[in-house]
mmCIF file of C-alpha atoms in Angstrom:
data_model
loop_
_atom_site.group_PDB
_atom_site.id
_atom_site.type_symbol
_atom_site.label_atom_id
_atom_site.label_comp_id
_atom_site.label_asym_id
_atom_site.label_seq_id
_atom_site.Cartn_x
_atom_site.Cartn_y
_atom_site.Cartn_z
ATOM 1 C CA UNK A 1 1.247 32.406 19.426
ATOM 2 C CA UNK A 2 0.521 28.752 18.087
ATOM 3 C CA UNK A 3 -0.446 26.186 20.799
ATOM 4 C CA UNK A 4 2.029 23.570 21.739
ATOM 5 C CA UNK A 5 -0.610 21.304 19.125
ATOM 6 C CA UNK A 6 -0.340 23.085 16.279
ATOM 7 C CA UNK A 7 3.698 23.694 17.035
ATOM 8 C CA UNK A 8 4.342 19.945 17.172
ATOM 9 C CA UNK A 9 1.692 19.300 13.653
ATOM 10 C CA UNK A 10 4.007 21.889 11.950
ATOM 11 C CA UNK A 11 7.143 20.373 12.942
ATOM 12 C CA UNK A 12 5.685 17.007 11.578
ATOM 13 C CA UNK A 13 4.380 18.596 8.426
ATOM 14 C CA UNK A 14 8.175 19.668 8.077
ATOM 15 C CA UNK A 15 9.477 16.437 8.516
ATOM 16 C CA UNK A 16 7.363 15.176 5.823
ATOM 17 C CA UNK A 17 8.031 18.208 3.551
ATOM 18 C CA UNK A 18 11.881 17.624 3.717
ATOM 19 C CA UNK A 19 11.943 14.201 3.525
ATOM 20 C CA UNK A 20 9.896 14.527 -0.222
ATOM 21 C CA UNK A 21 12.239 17.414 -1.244
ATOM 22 C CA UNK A 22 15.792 15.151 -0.143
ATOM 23 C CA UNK A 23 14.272 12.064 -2.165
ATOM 24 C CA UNK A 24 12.634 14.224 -5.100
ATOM 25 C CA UNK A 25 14.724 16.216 -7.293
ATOM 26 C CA UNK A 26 16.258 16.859 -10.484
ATOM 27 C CA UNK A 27 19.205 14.051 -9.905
ATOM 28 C CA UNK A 28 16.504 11.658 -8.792
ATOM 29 C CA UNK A 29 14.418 11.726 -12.277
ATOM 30 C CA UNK A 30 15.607 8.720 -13.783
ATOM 31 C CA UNK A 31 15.592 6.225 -10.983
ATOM 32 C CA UNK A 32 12.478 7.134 -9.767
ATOM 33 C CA UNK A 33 10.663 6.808 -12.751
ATOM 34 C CA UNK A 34 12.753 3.488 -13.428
ATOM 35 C CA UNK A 35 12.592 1.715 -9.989
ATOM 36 C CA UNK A 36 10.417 3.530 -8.037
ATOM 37 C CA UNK A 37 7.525 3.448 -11.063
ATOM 38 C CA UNK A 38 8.241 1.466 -13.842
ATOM 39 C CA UNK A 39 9.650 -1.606 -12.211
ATOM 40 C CA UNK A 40 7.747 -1.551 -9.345
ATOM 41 C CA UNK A 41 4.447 -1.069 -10.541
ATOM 42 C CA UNK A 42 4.518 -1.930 -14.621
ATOM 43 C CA UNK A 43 6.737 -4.192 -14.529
ATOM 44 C CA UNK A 44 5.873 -6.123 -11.161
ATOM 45 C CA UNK A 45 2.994 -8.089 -12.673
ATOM 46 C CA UNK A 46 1.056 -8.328 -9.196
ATOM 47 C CA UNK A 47 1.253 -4.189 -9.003
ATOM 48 C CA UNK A 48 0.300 -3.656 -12.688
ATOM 49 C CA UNK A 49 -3.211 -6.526 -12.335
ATOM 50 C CA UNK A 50 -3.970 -4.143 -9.111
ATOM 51 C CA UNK A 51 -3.455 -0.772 -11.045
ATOM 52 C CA UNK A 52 -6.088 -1.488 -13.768
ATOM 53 C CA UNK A 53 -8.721 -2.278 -10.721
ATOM 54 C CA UNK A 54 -8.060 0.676 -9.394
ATOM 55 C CA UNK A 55 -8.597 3.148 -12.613
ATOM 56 C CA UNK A 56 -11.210 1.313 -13.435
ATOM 57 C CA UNK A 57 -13.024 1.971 -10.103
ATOM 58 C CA UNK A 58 -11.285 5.514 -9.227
ATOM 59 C CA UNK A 59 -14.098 7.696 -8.500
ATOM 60 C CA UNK A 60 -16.840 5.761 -9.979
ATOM 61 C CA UNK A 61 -19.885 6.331 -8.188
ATOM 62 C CA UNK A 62 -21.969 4.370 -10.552
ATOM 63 C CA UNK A 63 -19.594 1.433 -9.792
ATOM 64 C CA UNK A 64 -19.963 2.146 -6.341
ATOM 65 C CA UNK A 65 -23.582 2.552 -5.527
ATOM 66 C CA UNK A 66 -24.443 -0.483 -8.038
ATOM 67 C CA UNK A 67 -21.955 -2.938 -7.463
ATOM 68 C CA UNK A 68 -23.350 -5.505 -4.818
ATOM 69 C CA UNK A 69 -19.952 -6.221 -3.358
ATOM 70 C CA UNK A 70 -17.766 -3.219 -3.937
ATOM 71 C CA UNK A 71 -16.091 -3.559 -0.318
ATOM 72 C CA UNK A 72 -15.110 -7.391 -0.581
ATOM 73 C CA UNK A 73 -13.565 -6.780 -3.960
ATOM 74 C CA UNK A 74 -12.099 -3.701 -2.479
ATOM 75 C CA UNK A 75 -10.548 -5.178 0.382
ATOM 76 C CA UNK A 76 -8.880 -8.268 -1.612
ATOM 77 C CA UNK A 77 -7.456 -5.739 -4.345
ATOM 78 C CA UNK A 78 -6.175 -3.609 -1.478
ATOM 79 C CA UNK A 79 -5.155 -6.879 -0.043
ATOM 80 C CA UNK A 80 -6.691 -4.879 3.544
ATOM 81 C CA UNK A 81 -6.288 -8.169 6.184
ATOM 82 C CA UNK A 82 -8.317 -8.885 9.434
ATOM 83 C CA UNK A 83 -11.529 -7.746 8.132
ATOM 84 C CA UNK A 84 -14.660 -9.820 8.534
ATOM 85 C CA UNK A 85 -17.681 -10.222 5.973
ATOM 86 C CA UNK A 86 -20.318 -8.699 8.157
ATOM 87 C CA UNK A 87 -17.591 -5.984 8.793
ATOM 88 C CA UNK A 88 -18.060 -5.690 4.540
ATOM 89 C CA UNK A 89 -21.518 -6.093 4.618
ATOM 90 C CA UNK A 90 -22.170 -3.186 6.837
ATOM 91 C CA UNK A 91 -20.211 -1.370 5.000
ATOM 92 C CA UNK A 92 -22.184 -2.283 1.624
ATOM 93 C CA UNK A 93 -25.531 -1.168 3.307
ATOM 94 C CA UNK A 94 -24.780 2.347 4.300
ATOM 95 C CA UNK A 95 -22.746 2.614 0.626
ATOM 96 C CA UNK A 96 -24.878 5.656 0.096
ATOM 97 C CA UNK A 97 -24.304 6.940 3.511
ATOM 98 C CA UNK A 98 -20.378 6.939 3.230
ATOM 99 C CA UNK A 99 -20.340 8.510 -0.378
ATOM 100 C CA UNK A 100 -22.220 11.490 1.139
ATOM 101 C CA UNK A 101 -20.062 11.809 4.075
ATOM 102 C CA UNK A 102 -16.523 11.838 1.667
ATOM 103 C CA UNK A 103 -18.368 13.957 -0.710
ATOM 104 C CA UNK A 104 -19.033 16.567 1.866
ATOM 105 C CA UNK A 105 -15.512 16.454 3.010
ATOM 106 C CA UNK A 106 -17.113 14.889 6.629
ATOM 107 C CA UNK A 107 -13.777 12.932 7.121
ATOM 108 C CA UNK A 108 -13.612 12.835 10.884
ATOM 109 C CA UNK A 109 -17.007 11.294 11.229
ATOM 110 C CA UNK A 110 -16.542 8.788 8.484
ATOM 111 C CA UNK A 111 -13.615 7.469 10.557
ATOM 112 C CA UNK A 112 -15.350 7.814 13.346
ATOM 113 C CA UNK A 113 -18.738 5.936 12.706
ATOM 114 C CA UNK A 114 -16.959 3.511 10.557
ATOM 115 C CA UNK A 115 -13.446 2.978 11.174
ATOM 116 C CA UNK A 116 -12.282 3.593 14.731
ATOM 117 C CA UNK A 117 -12.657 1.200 16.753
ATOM 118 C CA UNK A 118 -14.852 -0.914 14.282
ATOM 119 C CA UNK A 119 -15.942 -4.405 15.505
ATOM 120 C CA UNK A 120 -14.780 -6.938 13.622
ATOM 121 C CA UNK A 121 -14.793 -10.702 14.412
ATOM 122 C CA UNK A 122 -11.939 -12.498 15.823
ATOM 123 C CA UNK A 123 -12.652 -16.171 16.189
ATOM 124 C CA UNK A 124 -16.028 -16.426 18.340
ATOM 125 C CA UNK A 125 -15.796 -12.733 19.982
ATOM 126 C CA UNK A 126 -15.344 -9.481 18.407
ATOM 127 C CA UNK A 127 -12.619 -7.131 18.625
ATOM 128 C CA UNK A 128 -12.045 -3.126 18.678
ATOM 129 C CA UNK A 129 -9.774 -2.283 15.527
ATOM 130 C CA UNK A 130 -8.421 0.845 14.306
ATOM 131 C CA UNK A 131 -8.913 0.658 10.037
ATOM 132 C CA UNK A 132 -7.208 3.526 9.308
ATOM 133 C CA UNK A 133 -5.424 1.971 5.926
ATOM 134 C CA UNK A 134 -8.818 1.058 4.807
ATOM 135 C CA UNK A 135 -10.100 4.631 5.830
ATOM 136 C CA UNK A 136 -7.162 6.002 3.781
ATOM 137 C CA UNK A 137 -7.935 3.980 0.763
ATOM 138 C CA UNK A 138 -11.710 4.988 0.697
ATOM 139 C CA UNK A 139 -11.215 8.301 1.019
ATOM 140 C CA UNK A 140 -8.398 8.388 -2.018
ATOM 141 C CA UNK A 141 -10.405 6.495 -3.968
ATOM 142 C CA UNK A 142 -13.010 9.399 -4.403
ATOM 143 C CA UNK A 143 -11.266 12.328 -3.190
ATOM 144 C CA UNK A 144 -7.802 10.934 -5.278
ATOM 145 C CA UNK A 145 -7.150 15.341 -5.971
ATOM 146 C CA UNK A 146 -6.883 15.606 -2.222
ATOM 147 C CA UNK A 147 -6.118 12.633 -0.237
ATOM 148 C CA UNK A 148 -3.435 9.882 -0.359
ATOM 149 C CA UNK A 149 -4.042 5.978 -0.294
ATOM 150 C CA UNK A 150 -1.478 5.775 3.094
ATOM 151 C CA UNK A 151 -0.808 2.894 4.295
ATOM 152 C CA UNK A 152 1.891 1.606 7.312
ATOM 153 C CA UNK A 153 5.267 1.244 5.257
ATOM 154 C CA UNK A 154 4.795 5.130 3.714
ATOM 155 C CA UNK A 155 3.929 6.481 7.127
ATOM 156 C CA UNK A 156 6.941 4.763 8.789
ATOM 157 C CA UNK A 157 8.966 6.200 5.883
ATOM 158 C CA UNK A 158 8.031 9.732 6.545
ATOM 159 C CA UNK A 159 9.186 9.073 10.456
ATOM 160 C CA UNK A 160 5.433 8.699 11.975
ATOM 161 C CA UNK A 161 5.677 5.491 12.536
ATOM 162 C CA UNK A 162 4.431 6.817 16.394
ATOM 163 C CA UNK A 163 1.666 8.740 15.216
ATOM 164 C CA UNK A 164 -1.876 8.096 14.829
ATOM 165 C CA UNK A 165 -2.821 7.045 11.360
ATOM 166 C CA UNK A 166 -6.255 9.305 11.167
ATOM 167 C CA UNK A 167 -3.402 12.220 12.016
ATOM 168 C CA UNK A 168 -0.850 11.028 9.600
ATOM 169 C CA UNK A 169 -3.174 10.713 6.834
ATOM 170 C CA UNK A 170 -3.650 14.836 6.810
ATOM 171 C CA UNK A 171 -0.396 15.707 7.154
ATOM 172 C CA UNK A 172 1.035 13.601 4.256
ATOM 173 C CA UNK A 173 -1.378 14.103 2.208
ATOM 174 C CA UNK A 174 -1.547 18.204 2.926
ATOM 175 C CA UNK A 175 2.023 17.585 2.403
ATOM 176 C CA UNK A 176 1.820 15.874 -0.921
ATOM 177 C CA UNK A 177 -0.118 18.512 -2.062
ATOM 178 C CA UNK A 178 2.117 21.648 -1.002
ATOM 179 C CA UNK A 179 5.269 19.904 -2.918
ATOM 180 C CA UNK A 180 3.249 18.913 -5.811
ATOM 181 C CA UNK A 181 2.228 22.572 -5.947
ATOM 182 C CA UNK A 182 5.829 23.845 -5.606
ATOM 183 C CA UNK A 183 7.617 21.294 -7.620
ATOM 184 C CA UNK A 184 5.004 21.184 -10.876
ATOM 185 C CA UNK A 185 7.864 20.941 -13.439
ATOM 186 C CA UNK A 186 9.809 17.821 -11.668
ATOM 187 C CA UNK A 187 6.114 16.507 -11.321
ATOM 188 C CA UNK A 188 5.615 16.917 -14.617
ATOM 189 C CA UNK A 189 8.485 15.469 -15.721
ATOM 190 C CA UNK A 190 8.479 12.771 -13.721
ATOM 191 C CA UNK A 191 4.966 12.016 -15.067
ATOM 192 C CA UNK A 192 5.689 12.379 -18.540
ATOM 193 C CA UNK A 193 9.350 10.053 -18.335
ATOM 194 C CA UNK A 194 6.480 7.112 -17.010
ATOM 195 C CA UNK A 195 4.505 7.543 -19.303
ATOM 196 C CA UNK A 196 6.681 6.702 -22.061
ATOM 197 C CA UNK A 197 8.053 3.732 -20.299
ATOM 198 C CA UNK A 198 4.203 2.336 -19.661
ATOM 199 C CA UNK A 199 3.752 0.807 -23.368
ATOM 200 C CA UNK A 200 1.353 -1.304 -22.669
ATOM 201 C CA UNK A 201 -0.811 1.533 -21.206
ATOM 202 C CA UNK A 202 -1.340 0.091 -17.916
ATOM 203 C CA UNK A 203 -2.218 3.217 -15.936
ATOM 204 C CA UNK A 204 -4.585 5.856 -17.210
ATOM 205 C CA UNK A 205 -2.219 9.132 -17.123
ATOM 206 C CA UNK A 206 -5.435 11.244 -17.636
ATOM 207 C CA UNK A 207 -6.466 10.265 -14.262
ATOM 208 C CA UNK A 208 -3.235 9.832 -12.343
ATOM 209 C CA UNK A 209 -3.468 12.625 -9.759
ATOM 210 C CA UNK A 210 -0.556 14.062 -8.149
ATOM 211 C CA UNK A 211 -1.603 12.313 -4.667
ATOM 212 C CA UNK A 212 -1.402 8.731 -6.432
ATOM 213 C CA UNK A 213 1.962 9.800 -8.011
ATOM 214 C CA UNK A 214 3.915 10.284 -5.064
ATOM 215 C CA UNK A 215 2.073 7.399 -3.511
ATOM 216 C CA UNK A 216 3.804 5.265 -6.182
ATOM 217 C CA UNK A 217 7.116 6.738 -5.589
ATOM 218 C CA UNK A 218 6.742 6.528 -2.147
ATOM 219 C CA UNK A 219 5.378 3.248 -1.665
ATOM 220 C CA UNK A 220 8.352 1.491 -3.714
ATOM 221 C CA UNK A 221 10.512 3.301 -1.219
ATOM 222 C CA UNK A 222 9.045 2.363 1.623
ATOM 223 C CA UNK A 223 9.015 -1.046 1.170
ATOM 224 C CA UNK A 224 12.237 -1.546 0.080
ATOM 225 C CA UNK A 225 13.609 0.180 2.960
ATOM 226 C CA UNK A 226 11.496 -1.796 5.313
ATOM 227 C CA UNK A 227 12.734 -4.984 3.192
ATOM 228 C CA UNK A 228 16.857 -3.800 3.797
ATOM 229 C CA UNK A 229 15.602 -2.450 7.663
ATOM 230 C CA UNK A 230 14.204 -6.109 8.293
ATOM 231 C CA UNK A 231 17.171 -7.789 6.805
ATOM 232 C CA UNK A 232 19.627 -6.186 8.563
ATOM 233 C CA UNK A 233 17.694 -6.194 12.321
ATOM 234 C CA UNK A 234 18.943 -9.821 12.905
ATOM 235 C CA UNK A 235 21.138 -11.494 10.685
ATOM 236 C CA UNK A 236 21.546 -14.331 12.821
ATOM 237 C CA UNK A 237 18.529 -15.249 14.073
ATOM 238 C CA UNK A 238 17.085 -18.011 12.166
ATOM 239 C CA UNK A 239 14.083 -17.559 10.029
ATOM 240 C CA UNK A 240 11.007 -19.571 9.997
ATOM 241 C CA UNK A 241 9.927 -21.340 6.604
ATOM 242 C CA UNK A 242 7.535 -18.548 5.546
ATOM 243 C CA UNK A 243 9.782 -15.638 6.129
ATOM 244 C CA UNK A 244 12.853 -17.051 4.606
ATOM 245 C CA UNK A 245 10.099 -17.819 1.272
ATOM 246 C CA UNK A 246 8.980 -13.971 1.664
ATOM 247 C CA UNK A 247 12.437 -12.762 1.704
ATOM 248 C CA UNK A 248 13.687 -15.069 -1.059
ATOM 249 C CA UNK A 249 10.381 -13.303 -3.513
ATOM 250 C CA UNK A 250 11.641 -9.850 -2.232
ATOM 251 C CA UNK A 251 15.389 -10.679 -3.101
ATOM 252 C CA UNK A 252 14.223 -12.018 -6.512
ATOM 253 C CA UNK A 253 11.607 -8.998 -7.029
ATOM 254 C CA UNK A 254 9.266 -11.556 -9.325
ATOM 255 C CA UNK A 255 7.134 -14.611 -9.256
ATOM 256 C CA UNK A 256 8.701 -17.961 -8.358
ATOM 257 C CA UNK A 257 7.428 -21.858 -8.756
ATOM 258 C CA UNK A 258 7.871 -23.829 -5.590
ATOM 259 C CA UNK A 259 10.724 -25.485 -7.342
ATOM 260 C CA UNK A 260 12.899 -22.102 -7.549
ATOM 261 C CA UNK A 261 12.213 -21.287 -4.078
ATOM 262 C CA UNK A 262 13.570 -24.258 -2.801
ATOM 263 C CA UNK A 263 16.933 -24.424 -5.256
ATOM 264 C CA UNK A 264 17.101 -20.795 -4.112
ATOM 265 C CA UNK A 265 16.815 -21.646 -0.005
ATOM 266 C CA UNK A 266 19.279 -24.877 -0.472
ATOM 267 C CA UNK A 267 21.967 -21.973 -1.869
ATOM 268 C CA UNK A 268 21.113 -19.268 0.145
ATOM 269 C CA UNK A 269 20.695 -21.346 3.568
ATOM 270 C CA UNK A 270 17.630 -18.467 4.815
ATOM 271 C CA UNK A 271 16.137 -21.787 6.153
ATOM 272 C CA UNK A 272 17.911 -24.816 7.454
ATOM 273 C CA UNK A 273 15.747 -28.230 8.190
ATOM 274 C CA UNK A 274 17.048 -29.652 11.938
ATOM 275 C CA UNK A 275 18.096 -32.649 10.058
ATOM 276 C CA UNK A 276 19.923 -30.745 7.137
ATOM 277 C CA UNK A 277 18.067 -32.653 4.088
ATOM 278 C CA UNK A 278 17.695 -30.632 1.416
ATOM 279 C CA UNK A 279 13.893 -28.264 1.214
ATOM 280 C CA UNK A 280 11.508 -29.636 -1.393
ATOM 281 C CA UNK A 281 9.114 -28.005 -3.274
ATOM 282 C CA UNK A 282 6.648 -29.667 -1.753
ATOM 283 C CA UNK A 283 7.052 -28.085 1.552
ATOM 284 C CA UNK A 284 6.971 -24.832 0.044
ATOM 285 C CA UNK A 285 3.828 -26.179 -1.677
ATOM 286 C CA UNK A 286 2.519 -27.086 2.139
ATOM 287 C CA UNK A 287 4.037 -23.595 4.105
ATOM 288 C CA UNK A 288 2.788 -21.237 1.385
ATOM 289 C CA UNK A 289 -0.967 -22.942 1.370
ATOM 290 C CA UNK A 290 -0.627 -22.297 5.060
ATOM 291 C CA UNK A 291 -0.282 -18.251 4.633
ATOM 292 C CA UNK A 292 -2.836 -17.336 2.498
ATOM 293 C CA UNK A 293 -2.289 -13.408 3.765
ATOM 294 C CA UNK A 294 0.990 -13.002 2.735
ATOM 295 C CA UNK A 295 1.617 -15.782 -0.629
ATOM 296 C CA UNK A 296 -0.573 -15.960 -3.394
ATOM 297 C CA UNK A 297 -0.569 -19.119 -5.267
ATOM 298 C CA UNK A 298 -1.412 -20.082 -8.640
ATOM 299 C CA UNK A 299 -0.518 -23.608 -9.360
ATOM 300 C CA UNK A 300 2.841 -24.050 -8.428
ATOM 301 C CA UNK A 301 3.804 -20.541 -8.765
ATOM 302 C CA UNK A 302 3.837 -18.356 -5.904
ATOM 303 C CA UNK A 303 3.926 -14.517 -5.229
ATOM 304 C CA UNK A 304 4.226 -12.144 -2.516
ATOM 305 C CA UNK A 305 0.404 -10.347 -2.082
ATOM 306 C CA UNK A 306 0.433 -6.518 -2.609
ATOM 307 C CA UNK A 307 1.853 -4.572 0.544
ATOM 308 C CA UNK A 308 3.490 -7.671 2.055
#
């Protein structure tokens, strides 16, 4: 008989199973490989800059071991937030260290040593923090055949939003791997219907693993549901300056200058000013400077950053 553990794991692992099986299937083909792939991450410029990095760099140890700031680059392509540069830096000197631990499949004490619980600097003190999305990443990045990239919005898709991340990271990607195993055709299919739409050869298909497929998929889902779930949780509370911006770049799905955003925000009254003028572009100039996490800004054009 299975312990009450390894009862409750399986019922999660089921969870997961189903919910890629209900949103995966033959009816599904051609708006997943439209909207969940093509649009989302070829045709979203921001996606497509972050998928060449990440070919480029997919397990490339000579990249790894010689570059003499893999992590910082890392963590700004991942967008990964909160994360000090002597955080990096440690990180950078044990580079050799942390290959051989993922190599050797020594997962649990790579998150343990590096990840849980990791010190990182908050103001003067330092602070315990959990870096399981950056744990994820690292480990995808070299073991992409096994291991998914997770990060919050996919595990709060797959209904573990209450779990731990170390322990969601196994099951969806064991998960990943049993449907992609099951389902190679649909895969397959799937693959080949992107491929065709990616002109411009953005993504090397030669190296796009099953794991980083479904992550795709997935991750288009999950944040538009999150966008819809956060829209509809309350429609009449009034939105700050910066969330009303964020939700106008979702709505719009592209780019914006300053000047849109404010012609869109004077129609769509997200934001209202106490004394009703009209929003300029130059105070979407000033609130977007302010968030540097969640806008990025190039001249007067601004941009949502990856996983916001």
């Amino acid at each position: 008989m299975k312990t009450n553990e390894e009862q409750y794991i399986i019922f999660l692992k089921q969870k997961v199973f189903k919910k890629i099986s209900t949103e995966l299937n033959e009816n599904s083909i051609d708006r997943i490989v439209q909207i969940d792939l093509y649009d989302s991450h070829i045709k979203d410029n921001i996606s497509s800059s972050f998928q060449k990095y990440y070919f480029e760099t997919l397990n490339n140890e000579i990249n790894f071991l010689s570059s003499q700031n893999f992590f910082k680059q890392f963590k700004r392509r991942y967008s990964l937030q909160g994360i000090d540069n002597e955080y990096l830096d440690r990180l950078e000197n044990s580079k050799s260290e942390i290959l051989q631990l993922i190599r050797h499949n020594s997962l649990t004490k790579l998150y343990i040593d590096y990840f849980n619980k990791a010190l990182i600097k908050h103001g003067d003190l330092k602070k315990e923090k959990d870096l399981g999305s950056f744990f994820a990443k690292l480990v995808h990045h070299f073991l992409p055949n096994e291991y998914c990239a997770l990060d919050n919005p996919i595990k709060d898709y797959f209904g573990l939003s209450k779990e731990s991340f170390f322990i969601a990271f196994f099951i969806i990607s064991e998960e990943y791997k049993k449907w992609a195993l099951e389902n190679k055709q649909l895969l397959n299919t799937i693959r080949e219907n992107f491929r065709q739409l990616d002109e411009n050869k953005i993504l090397d298909f030669n190296l796009l693993t099953d794991h980083k497929l479904l992550d795709l998929i997935f991750w288009s889902k999950a944040n538009r549901n999150k966008k819809v779930n956060t829209k509809k949780s309350s429609p009449l509370k009034k939105m700050k300056l910066h969330d009303a911006i964020a939700q106008t770049l979702i709505t719009e799905n592209r780019a914006m200058s300053t000047k849109e955003i404010a012609d869109k925000l004077n129609i769509s009254k997200l934001y209202t000013k106490k004394d009703k003028s009209k929003i300029t572009d130059f105070q979407i100039h000033g609130r977007t400077k302010n968030y540097p996490n969640l806008f990025n800004r190039d001249g007067s054009v601004v941009s949502l950053i990856k996983g916001k």
